[in-house]
Short mmCIF file of C-alpha atoms in Angstrom, two decimals:
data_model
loop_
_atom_site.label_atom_id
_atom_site.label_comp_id
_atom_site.label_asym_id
_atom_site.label_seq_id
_atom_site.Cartn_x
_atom_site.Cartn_y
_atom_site.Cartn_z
CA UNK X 143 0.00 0.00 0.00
CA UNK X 144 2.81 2.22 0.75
CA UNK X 145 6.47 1.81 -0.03
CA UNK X 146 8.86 0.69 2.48
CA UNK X 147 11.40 3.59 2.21
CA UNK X 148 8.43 6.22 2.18
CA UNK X 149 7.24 4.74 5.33
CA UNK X 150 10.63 5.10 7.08
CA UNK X 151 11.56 8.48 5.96
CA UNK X 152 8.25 10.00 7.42
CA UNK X 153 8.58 7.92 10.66
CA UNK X 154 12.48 9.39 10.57
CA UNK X 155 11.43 12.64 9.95
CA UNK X 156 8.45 12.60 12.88
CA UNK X 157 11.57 11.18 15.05
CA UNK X 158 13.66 13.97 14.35
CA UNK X 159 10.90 16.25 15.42
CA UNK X 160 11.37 15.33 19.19
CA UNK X 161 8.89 12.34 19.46
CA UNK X 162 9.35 9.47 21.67
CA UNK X 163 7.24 6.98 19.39
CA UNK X 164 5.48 7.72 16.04
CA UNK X 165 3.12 4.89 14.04
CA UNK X 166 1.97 5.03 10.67
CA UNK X 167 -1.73 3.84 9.79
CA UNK X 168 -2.80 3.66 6.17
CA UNK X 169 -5.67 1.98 4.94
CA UNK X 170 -7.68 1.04 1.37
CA UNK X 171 -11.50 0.50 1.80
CA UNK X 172 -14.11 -0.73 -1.32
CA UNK X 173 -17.67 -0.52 0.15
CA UNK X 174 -20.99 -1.45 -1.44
CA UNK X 175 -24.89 -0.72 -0.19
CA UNK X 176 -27.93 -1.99 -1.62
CA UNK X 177 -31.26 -0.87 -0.35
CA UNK X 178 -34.45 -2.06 -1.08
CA UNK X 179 -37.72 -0.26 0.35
CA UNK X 180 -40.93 -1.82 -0.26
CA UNK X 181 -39.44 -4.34 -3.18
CA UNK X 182 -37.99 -1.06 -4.79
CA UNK X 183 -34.01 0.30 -5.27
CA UNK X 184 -33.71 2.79 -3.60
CA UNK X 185 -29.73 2.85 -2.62
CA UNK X 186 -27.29 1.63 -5.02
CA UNK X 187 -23.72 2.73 -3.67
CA UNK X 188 -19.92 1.90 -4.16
CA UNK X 189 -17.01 3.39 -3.40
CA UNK X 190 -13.06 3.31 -3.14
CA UNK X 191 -11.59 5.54 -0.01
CA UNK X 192 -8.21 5.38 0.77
CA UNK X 193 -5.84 7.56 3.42
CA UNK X 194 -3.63 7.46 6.06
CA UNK X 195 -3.10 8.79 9.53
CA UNK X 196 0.11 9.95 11.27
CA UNK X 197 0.12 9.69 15.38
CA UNK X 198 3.13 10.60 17.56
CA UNK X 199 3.76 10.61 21.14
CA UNK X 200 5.54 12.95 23.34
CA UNK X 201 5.57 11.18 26.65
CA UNK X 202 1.73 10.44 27.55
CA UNK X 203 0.92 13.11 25.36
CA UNK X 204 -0.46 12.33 21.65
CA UNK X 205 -0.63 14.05 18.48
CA UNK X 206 -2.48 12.68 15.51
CA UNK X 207 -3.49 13.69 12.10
CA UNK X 208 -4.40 12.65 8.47
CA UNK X 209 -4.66 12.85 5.09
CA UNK X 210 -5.61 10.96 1.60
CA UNK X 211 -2.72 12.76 0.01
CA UNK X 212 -0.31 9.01 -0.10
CA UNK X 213 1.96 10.90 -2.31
CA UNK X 214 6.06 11.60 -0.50
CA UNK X 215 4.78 15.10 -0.81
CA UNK X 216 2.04 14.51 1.28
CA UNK X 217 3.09 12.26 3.77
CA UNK X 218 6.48 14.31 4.84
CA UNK X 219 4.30 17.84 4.99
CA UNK X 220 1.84 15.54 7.58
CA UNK X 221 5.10 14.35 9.60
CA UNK X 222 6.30 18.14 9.35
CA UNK X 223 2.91 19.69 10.33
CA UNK X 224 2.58 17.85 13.18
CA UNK X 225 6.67 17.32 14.81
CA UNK X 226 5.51 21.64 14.21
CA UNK X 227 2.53 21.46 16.67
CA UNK X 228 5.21 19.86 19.34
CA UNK X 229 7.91 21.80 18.67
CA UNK X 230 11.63 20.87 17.87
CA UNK X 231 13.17 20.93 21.08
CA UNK X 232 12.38 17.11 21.78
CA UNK X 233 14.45 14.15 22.21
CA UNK X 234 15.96 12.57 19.22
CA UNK X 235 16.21 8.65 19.74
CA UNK X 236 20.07 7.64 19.22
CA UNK X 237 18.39 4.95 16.58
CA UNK X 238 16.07 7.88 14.55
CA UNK X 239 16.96 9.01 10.90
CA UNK X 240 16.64 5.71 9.07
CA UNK X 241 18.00 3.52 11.22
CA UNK X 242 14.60 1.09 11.38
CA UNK X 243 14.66 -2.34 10.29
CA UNK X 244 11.06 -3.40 10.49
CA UNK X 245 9.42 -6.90 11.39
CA UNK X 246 7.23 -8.18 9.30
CA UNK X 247 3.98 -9.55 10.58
CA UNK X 248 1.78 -11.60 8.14
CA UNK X 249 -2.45 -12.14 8.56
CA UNK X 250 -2.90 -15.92 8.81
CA UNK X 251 -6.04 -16.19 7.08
CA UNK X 252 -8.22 -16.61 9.72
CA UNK X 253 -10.96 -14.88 8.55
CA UNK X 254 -10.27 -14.81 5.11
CA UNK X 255 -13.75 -14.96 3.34
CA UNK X 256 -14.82 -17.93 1.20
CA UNK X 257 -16.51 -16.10 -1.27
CA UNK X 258 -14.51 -13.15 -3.03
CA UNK X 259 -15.41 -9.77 -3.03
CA UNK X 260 -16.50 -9.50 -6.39
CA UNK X 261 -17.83 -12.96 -7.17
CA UNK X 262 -21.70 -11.99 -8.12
CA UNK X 263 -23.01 -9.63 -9.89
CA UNK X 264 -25.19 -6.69 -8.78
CA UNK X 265 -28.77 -8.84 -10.04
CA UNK X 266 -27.80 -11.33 -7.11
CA UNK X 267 -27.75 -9.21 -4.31
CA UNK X 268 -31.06 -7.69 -5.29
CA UNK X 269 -32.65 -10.98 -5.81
CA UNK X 270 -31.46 -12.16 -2.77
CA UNK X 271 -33.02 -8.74 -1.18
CA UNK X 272 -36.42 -9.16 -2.88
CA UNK X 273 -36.69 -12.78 -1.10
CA UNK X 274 -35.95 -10.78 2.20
CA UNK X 275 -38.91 -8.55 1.54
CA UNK X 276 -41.22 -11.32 0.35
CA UNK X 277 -40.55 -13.09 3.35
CA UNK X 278 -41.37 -10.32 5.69
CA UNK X 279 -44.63 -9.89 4.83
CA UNK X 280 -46.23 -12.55 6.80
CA UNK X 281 -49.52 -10.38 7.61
CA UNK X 282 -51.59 -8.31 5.47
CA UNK X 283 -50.53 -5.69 8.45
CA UNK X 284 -47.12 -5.70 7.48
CA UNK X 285 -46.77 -2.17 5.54
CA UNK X 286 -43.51 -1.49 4.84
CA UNK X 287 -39.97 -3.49 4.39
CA UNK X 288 -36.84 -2.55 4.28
CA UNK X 289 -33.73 -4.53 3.20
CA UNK X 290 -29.93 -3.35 3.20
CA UNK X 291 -26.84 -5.14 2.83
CA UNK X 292 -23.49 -3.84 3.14
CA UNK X 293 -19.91 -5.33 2.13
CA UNK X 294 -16.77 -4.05 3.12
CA UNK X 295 -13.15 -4.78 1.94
CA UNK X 296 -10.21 -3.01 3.66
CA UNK X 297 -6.78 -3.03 3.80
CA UNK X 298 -4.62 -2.02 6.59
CA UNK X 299 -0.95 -1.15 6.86
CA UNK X 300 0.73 -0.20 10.65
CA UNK X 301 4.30 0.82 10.94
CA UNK X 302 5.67 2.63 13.63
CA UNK X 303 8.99 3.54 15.29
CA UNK X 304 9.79 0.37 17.06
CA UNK X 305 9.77 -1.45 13.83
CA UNK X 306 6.24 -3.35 13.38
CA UNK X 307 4.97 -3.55 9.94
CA UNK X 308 1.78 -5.25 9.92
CA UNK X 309 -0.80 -5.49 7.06
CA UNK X 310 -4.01 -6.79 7.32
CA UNK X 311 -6.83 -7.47 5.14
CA UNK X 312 -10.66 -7.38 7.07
CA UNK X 313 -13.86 -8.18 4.62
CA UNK X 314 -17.41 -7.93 6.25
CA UNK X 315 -21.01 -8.61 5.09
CA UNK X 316 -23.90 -7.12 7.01
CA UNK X 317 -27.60 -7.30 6.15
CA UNK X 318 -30.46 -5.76 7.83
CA UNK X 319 -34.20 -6.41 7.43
CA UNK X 320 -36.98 -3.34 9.14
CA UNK X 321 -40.54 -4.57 8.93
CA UNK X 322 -43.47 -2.30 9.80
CA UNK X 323 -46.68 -3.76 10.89
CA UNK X 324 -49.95 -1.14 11.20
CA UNK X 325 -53.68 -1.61 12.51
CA UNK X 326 -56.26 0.98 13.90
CA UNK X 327 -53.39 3.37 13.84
CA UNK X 328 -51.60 1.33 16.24
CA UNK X 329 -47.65 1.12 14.65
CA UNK X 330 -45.06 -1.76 15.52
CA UNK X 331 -41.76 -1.77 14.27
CA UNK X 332 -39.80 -5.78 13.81
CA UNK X 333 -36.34 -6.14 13.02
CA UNK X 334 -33.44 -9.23 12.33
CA UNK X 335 -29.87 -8.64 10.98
CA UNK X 336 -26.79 -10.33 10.92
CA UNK X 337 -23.20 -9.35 10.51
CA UNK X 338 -19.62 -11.67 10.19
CA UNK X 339 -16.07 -10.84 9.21
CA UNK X 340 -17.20 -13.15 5.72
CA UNK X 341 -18.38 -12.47 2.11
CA UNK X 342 -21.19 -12.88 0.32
CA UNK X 343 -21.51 -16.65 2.10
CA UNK X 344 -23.35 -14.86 5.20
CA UNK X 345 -26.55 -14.95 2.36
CA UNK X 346 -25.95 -18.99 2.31
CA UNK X 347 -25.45 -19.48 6.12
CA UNK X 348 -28.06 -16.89 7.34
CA UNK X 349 -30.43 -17.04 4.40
CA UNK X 350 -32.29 -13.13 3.77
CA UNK X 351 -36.17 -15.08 3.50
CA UNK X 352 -35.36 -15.90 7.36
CA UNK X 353 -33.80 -12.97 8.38
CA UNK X 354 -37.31 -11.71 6.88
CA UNK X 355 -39.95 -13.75 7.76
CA UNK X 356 -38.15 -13.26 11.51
CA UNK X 357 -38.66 -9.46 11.24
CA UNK X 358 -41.84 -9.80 10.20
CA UNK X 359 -43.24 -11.92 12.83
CA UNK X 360 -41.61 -9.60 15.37
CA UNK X 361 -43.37 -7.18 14.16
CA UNK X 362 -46.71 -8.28 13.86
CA UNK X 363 -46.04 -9.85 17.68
CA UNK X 364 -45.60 -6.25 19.06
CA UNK X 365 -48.71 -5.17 17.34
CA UNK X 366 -50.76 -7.88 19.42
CA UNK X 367 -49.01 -7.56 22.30
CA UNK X 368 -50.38 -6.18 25.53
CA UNK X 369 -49.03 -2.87 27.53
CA UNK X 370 -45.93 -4.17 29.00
CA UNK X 371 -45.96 -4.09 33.31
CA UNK X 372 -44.46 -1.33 35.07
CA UNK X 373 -41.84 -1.78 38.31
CA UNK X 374 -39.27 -3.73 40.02
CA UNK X 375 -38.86 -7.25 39.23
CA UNK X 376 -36.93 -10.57 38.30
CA UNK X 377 -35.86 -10.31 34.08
CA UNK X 378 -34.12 -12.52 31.96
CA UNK X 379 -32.34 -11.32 29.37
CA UNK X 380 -32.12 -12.87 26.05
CA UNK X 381 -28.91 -14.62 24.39
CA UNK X 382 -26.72 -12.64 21.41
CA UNK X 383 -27.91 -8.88 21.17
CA UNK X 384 -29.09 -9.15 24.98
CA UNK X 385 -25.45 -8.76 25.83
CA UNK X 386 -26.15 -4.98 24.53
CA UNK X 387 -26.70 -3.89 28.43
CA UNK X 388 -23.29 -5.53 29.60
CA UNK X 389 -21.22 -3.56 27.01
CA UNK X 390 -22.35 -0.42 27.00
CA UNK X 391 -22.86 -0.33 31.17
CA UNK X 392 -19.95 -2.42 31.89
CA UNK X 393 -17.71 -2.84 29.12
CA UNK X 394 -17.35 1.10 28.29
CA UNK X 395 -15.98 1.05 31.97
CA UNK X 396 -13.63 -1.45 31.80
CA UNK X 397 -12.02 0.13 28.63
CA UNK X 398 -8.23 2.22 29.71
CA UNK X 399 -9.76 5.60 27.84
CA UNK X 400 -11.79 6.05 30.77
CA UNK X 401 -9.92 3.91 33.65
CA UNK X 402 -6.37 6.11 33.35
CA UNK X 403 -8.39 8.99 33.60
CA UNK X 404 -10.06 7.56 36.46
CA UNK X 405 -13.63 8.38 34.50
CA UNK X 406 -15.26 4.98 35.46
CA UNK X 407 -16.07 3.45 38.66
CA UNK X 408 -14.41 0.09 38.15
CA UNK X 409 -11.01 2.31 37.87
CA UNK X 410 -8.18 0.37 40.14
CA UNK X 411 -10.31 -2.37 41.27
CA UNK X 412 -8.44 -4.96 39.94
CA UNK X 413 -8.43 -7.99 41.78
CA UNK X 414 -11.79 -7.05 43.99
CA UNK X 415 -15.22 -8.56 43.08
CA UNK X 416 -17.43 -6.78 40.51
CA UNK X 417 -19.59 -8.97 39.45
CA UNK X 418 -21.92 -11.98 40.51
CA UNK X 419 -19.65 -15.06 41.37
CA UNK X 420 -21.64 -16.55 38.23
CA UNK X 421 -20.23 -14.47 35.76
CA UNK X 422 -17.67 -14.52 33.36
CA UNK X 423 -17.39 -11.73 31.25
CA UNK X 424 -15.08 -12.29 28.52
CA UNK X 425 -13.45 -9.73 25.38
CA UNK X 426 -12.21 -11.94 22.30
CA UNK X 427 -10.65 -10.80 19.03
CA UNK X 428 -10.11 -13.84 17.85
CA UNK X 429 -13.19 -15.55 17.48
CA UNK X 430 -13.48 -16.89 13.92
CA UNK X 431 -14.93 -14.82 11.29
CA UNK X 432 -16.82 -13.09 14.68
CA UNK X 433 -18.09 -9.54 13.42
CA UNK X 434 -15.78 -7.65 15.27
CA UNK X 435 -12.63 -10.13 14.65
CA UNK X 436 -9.41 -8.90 13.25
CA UNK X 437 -6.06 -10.37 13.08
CA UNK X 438 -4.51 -7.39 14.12
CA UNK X 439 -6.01 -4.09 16.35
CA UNK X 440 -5.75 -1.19 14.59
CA UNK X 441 -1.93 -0.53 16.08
CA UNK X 442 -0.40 -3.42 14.73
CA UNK X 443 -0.59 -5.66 17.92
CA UNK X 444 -2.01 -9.25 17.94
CA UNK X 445 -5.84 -9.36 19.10
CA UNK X 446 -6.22 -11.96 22.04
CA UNK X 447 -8.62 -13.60 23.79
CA UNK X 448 -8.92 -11.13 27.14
CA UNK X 449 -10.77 -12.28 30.32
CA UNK X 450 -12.09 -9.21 31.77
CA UNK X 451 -14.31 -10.71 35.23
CA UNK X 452 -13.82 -14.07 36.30
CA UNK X 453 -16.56 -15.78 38.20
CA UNK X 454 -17.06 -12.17 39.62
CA UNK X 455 -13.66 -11.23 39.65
CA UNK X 456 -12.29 -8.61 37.79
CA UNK X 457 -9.13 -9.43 35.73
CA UNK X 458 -8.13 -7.17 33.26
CA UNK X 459 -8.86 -3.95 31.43
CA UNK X 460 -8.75 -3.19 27.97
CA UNK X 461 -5.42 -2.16 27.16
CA UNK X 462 -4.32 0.38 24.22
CA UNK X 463 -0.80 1.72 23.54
CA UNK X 464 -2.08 5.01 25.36
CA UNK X 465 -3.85 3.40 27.89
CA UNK X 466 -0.47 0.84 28.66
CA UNK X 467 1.64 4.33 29.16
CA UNK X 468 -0.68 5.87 31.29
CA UNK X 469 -1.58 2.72 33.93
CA UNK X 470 0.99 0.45 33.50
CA UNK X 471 -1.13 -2.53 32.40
CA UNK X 472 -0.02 -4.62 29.89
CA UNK X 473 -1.57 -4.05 26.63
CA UNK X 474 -4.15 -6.49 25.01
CA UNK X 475 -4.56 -5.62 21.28
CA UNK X 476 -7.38 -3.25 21.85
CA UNK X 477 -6.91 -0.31 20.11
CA UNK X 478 -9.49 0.41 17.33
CA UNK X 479 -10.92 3.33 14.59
CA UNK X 480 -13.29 4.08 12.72
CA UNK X 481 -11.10 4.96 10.08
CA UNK X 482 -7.39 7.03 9.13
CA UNK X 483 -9.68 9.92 10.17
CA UNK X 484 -9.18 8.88 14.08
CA UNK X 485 -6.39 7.71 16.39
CA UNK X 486 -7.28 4.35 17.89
CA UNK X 487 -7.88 4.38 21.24
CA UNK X 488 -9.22 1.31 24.26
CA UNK X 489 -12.67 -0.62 22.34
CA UNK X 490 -14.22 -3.81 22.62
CA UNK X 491 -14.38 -6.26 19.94
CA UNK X 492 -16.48 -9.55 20.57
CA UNK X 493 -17.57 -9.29 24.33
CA UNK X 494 -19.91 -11.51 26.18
CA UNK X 495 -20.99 -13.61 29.31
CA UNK X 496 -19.62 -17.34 28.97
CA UNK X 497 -21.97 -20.23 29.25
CA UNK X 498 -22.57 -21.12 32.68
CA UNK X 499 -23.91 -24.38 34.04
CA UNK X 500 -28.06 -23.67 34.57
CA UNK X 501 -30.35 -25.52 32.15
CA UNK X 502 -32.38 -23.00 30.28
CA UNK X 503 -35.72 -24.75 31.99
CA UNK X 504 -34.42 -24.39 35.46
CA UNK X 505 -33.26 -20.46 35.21
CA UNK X 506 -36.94 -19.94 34.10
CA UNK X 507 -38.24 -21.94 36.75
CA UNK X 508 -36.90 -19.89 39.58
CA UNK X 509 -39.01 -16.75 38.25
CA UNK X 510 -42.74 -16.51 39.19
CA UNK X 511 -43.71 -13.43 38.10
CA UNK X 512 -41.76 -11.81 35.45
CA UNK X 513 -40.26 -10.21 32.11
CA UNK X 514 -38.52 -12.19 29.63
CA UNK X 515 -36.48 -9.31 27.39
CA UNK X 516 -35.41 -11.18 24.00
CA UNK X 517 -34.29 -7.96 21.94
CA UNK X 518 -33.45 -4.37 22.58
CA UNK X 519 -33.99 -1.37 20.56
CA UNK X 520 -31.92 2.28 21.25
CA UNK X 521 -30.48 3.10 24.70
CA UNK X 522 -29.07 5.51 26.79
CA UNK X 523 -26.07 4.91 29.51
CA UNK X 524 -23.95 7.70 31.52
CA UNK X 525 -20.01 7.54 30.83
CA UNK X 526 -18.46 7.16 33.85
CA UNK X 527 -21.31 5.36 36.22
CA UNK X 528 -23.07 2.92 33.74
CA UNK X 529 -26.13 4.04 34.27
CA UNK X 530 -28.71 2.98 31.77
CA UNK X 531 -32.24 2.87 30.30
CA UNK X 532 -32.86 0.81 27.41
CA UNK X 533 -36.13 -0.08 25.24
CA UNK X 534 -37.24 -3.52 24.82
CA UNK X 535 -37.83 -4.69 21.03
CA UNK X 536 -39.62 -7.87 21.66
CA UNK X 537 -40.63 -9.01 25.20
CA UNK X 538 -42.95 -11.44 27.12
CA UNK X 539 -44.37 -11.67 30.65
CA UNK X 540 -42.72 -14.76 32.73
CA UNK X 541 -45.64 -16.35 34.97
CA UNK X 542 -44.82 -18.96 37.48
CA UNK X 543 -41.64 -20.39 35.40
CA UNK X 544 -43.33 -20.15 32.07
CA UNK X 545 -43.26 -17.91 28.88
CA UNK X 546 -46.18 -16.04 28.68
CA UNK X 547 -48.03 -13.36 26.46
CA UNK X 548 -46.02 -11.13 24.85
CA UNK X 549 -45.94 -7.42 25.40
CA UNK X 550 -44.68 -4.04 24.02
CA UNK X 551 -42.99 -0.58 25.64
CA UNK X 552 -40.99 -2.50 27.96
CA UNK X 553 -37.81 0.00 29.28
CA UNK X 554 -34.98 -1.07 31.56
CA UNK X 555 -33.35 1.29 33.96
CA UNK X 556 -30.76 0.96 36.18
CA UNK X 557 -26.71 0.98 36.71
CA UNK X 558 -24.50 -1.60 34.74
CA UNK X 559 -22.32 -2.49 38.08
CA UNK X 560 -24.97 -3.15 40.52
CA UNK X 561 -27.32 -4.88 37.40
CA UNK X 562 -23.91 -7.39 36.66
CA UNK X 563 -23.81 -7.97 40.39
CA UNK X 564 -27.37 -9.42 40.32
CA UNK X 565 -27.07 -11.87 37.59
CA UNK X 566 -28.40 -15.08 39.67
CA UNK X 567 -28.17 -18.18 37.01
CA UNK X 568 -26.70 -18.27 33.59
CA UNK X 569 -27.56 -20.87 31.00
CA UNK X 570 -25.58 -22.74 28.11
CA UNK X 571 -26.92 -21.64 25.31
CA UNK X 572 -24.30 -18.32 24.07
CA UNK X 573 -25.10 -16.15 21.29
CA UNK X 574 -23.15 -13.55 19.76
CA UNK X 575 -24.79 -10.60 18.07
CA UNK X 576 -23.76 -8.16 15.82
CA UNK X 577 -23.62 -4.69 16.06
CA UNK X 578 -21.96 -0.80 15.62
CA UNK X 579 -20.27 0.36 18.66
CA UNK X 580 -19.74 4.48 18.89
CA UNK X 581 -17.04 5.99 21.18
CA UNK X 582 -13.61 8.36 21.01
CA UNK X 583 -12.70 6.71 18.08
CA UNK X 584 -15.45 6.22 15.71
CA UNK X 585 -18.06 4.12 14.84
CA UNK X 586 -16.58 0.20 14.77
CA UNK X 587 -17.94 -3.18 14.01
CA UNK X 588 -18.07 -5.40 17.83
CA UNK X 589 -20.64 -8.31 18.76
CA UNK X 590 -22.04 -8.90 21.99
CA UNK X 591 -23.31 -11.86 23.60
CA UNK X 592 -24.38 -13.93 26.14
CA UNK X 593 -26.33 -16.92 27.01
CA UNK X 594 -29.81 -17.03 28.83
CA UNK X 595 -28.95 -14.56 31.96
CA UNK X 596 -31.66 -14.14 35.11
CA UNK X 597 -31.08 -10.96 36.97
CA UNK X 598 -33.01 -11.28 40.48
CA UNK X 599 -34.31 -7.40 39.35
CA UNK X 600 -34.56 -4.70 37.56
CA UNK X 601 -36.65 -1.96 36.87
CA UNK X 602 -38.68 -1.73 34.30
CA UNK X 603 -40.95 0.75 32.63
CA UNK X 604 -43.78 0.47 31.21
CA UNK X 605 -47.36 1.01 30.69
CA UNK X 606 -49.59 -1.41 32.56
#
């Protein structure tokens, strides 16, 4: 993507400048969308974007900028622009000017797709679309569909002053499916997707007419459904996208953005129990063609497999290059952006609850009177404390062990800490969901997961 001597001329020359470390990011993306609204086009997009971003450090302190200018030219005015900003006074490392000899570190293949990028032609993703929308429409009440799939193809280069040189190569297929279902002017809203570091095979393995018919029958189950209850009481949470809660009211606060600052209550509690003696709580990177997988993070380092919480105890952070510098924890291939436009900092990447050891009958069984939350629609959660409220996309009353009707408006409110420390019984059955995660550094593909979790209560908002 770049050439070799290019590379270590602007890291020389950012060197030179005074900085202690400097890293060079560059990156090649090819993107498609196709949207289909009611069986019609109506979003037909590609597009090649390519740039790079330059990031030095001075000590703990970080300076960072980009361009899509890949020319010499370009390159050494962004290494001069910024060394500028910090002045030329610094340190010169007795190795700077050229001296780097970089170590090459290859991609294995792990998630390298089966099907390639360009394999079928624009008429199959539409058809496959258009059996999506058919699907959907398992009511005369359904109104409105909506279908979009998205592939992305990037390449990654990271090079930086203590001689990585990684390159990368991340392909992912996502695909949505938004029903509407309408009656008496009552409006309910269903919706399935799925998203894996793969090609075009996630249309073979997760087929669009059941993505479809799925959103549809959400759908036209919240349009029956009854007002859900209103206060505090015993919920289990769903497998795969019920995970949501966990990351954004527990995971944000385990990430070293907000720990070194001390921003988050679980700051320096290493060691001391945070969570229910039943949980696990688990951040991996290297989960096979997972949605949030990569080979490498976004600073060249290997991702790992990171236990955050075990059985209640809490483990590790996630640890950036920044993050490493500032606390002194060792760093565990976490740092992630958007794009060249941002400097990586602390994120998650696959995070969920492990299995634990109840059967799925028996955590049920110890709930009389109940909510059963099996998908969750926008949120809100504080930085800092983890407090939350979420809505509930599809939900069902729990009476004396048993799934019962299903009802709609359901919210959950309450802190991320003290909601972790009242998980009570955790089945076997893990899912992973996929999803967009927004923080410091962009918008970035992660999953989250977990199995059947029962948490003794929370409270919930509603209408009845």
């Amino acid at each position: 993507m770049l050439d070799e001597t290019l590379v270590r001329e602007v890291l020389a020359r950012a060197r030179r400048g005074g900085s202690d470390f400097a890293e060079v990011y560059a990156e090649r993306w090819r993107r498609r969308t196709l949207r289909v609204l009611n069986g019609e086009v109506k979003e037909a997009a590609s597009g090649l974007e390519y740039g790079a971003g330059l990031r030095l450090f001075h000590g703990t302190e970080v300076t960072y900028g980009y361009t899509n200018d890949l020319t010499p030219q370009g390159l050494l005015a962004l290494a001069a622009s910024l060394t500028a900003l910090r002045g030329q006074a610094g340190r010169v490392d007795e190795r700077g000017g050229g001296g780097l000899d970089f170590r090459r570190a290859r991609a294995r293949g792990l998630h390298t797709p089966r099907v390639p990028f360009d394999a079928h032609p624009r008429r199959y993703r539409l058809e496959r679309l258009l059996e999506a929308d058919g699907a959907a429409r398992v009511a005369p009440e359904v109104r409105q569909v909506e279908s979009v799939l998205e592939e992305w193809e990037q390449e990654v280069l990271v090079a930086n002053t203590e001689g990585a040189w990684v390159e990368d190569r991340r392909v992912r297929t996502r695909l949505r499916v938004t029903a509407i279902a309408e009656d008496a002017g009552v409006v309910q809203t269903g919706v399935a997707w799925q998203g894996l570091s793969v090609g075009l095979e996630l249309l073979e393995t997760h087929p669009p007419a059941v993505l479809g018919r799925r959103a549809g029958e959400q759908a036209m189950t919240n349009l029956r459904a009854r007002p859900a209850p209103a206060g505090t009481m015993p919920v289990v949470l769903g497998p795969g996208f019920g995970g949501v809660i966990f990351h954004e009211a527990v995971g944000h606060l385990l990430e070293t953005t907000a720990v070194a600052k001390r921003a988050s209550v679980l700051a320096d509690r290493l060691g001391e129990p945070v969570a229910s003696p039943v949980v696990t709580y688990v951040d991996d990177g290297t989960v096979p063609h997972a949605w949030g997988s990569s080979e490498f993070d976004d600073e060249g380092a290997p991702t790992e497999r990171t236990v955050l919480i075990e059985r209640g105890i809490l483990r590790s952070y996630l640890v950036d290059r920044w993050g490493a510098l500032r606390t002194g924890y060792r760093p565990t291939g976490s740092g992630r952006r958007q794009d060249y436009t941002f400097a990586p900092t602390s994120r998650m990447r696959n995070t969920f609850i492990a299995p634990g050891t109840t059967p799925l009958r028996d955590l049920f069984a110890q709930v009389d009177d109940g909510l059963y939350a099996v998908g969750f629609r926008g949120g809100q959660v504080r930085p800092g404390s983890g407090e939350y409220n979420f809505g509930v996309q599809e939900a069902y009353r729990i009476r004396r062990g048993e799934v019962a009707e299903p009802v709609r408006g359901a919210m959950l409110v309450g802190k991320g800490p003290e909601t972790i420390m009242r998980v009570v019984a955790v089945s076997d059955d893990l899912a992973l969901g996929a999803g967009m995660c927004g923080s410091l550094s962009g918008s970035i593909p992660t999953e989250v997961g977990q199995p059947h979790v029962l948490v003794s209560a929370i409270v919930v908002g509603g209408e009845a």
